PDB file of C-alpha atoms in Angstrom:
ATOM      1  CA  UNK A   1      18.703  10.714  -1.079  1.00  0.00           C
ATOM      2  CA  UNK A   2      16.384  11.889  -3.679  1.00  0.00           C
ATOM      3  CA  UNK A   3      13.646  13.839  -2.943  1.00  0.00           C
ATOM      4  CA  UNK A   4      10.899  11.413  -4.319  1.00  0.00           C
ATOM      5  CA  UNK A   5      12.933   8.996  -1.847  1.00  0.00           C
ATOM      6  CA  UNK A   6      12.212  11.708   0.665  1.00  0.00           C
ATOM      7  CA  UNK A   7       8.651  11.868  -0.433  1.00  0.00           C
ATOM      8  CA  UNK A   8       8.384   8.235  -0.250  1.00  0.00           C
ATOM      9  CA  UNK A   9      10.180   7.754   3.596  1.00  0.00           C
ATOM     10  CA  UNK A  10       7.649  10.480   4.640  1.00  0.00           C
ATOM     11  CA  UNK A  11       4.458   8.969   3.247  1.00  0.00           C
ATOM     12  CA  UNK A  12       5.239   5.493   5.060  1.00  0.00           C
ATOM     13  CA  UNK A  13       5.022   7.380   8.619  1.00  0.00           C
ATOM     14  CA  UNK A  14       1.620   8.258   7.905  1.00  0.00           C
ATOM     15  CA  UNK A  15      -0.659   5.592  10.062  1.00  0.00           C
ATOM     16  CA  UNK A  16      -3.313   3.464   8.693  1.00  0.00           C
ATOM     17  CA  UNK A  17      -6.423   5.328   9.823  1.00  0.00           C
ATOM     18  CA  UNK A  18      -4.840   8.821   9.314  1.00  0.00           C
ATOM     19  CA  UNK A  19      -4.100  11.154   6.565  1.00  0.00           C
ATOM     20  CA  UNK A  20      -1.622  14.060   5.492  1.00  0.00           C
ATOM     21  CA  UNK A  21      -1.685  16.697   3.166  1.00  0.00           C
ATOM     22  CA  UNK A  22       0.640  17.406   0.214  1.00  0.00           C
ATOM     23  CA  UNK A  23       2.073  20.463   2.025  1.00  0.00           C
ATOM     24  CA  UNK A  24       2.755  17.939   5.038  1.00  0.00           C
ATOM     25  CA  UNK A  25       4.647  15.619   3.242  1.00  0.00           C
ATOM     26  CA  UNK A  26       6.492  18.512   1.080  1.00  0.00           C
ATOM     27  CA  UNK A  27       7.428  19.901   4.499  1.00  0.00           C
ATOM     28  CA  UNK A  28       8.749  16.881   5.985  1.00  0.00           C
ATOM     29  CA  UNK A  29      11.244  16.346   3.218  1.00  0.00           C
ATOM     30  CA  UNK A  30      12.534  20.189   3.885  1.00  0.00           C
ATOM     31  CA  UNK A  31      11.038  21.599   0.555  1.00  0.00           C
ATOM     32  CA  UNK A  32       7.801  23.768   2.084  1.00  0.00           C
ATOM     33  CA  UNK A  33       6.587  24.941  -1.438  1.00  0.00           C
ATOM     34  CA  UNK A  34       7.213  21.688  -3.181  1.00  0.00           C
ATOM     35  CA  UNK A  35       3.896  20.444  -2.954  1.00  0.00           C
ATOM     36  CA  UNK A  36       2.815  19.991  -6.056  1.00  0.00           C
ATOM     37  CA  UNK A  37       6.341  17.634  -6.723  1.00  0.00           C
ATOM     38  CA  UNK A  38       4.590  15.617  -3.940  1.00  0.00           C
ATOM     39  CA  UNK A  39       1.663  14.847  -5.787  1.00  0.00           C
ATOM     40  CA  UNK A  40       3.858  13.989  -8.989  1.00  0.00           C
ATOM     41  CA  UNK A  41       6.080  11.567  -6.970  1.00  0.00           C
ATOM     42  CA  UNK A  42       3.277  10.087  -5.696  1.00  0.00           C
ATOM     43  CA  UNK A  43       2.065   9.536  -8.980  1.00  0.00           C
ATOM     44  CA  UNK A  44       5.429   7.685 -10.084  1.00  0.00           C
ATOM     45  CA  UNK A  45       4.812   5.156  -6.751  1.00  0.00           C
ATOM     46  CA  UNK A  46       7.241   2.617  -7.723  1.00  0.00           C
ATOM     47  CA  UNK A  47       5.901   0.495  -5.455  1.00  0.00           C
ATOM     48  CA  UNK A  48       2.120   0.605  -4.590  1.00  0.00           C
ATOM     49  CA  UNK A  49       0.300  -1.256  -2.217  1.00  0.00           C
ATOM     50  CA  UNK A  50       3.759  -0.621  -0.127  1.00  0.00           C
ATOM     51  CA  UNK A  51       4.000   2.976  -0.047  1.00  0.00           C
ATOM     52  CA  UNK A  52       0.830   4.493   0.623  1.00  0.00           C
ATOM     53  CA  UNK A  53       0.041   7.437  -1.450  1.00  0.00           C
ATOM     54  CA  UNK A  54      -3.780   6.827  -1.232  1.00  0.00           C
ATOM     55  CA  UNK A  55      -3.287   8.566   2.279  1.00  0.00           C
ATOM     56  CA  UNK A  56      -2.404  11.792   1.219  1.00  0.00           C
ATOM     57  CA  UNK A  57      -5.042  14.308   0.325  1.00  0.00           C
ATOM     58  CA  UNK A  58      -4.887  17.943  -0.456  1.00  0.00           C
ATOM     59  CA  UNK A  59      -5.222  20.784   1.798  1.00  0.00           C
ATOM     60  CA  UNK A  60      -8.780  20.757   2.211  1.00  0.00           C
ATOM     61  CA  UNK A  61      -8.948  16.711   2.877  1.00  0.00           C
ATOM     62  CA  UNK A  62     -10.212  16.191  -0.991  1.00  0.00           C
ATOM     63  CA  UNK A  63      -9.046  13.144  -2.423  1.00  0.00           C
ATOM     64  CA  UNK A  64      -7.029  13.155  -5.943  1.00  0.00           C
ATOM     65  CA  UNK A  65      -9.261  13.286  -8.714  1.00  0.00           C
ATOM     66  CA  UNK A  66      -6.982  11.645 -10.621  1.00  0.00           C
ATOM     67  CA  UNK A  67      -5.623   8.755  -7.983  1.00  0.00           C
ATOM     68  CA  UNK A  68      -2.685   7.175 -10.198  1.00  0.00           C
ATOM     69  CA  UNK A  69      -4.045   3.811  -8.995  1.00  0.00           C
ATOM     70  CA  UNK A  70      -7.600   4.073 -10.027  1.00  0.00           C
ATOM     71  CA  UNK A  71      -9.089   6.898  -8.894  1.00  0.00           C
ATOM     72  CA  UNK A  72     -11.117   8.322  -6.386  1.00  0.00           C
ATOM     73  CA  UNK A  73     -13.252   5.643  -6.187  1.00  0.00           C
ATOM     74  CA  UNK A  74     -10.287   3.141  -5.178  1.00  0.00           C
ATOM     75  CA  UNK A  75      -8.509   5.832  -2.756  1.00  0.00           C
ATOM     76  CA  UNK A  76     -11.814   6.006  -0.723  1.00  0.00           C
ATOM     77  CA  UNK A  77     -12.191   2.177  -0.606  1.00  0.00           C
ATOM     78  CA  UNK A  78      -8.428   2.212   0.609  1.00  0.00           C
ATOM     79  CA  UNK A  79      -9.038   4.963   2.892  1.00  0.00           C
ATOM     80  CA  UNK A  80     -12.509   3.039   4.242  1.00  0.00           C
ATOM     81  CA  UNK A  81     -11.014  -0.135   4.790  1.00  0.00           C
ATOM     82  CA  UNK A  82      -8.324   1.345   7.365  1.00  0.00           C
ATOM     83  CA  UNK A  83     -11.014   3.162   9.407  1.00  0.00           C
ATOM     84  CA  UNK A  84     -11.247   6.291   7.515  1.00  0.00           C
ATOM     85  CA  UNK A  85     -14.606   8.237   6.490  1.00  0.00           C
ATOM     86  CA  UNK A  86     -14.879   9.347   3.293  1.00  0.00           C
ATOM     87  CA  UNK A  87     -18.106  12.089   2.641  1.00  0.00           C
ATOM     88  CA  UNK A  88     -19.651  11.285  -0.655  1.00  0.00           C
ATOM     89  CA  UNK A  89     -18.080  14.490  -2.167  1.00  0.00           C
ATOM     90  CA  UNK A  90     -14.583  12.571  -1.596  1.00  0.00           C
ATOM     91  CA  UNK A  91     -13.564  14.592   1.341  1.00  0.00           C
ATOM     92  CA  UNK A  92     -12.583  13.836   4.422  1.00  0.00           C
ATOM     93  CA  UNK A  93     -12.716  15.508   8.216  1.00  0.00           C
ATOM     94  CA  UNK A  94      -8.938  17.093   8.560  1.00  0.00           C
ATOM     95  CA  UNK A  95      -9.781  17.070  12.284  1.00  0.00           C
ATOM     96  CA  UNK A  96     -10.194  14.454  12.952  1.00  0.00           C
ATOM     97  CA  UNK A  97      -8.360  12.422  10.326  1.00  0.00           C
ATOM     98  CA  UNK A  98      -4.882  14.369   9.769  1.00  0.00           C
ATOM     99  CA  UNK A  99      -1.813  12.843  11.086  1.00  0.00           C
ATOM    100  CA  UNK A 100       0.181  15.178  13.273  1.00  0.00           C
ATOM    101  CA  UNK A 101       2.967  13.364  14.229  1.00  0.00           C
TER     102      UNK A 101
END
């Protein structure tokens, strides 16, 4: 398996409601300082709407500036409509909000 398969396996265990960080995801596919990678697979989403990168934020719950599907405006709409808040500076609470499963 790949490790943007990885990415991609790891990113659909995330809930709707919840969100995970970069260094999360890069974790759960065995590759702790891959983070960045994350963020570029998740750019490459073959299949949006499917896999859902719009729940994965960075480290201190800010949303991607550059969302590959529209950007931070759409990822806090998609983030919204499953429950999450988003703070108008496009952040959101890690405590209460991070997946930790």
């Amino acid at each position: 398996m790949s490790f943007y398969d990885k990415v991609y396996e790891a990113v659909m265990t995330v809930p709707k409601g919840k969100v995970a960080t970069y260094g999360q995801i890069a974790v759960m596919c065995g590759s702790p300082h891959a983070s960045r990678a994350v963020g570029y697979a998740l750019h490459c989403n073959p299949r949006p709407g499917v896999i859902p990168c719009h729940r994965i934020v960075n480290r201190e719950g800010r949303l991607a500036p550059a969302f590959a599907f529209g950007g931070q405006e759409v990822q806090a709409e998609l983030l919204r409509k499953e429950g999450v808040e988003v703070r108008d500076d496009f952040t959101v609470d890690l405590d209460r909000y991070l997946y930790r499963g």
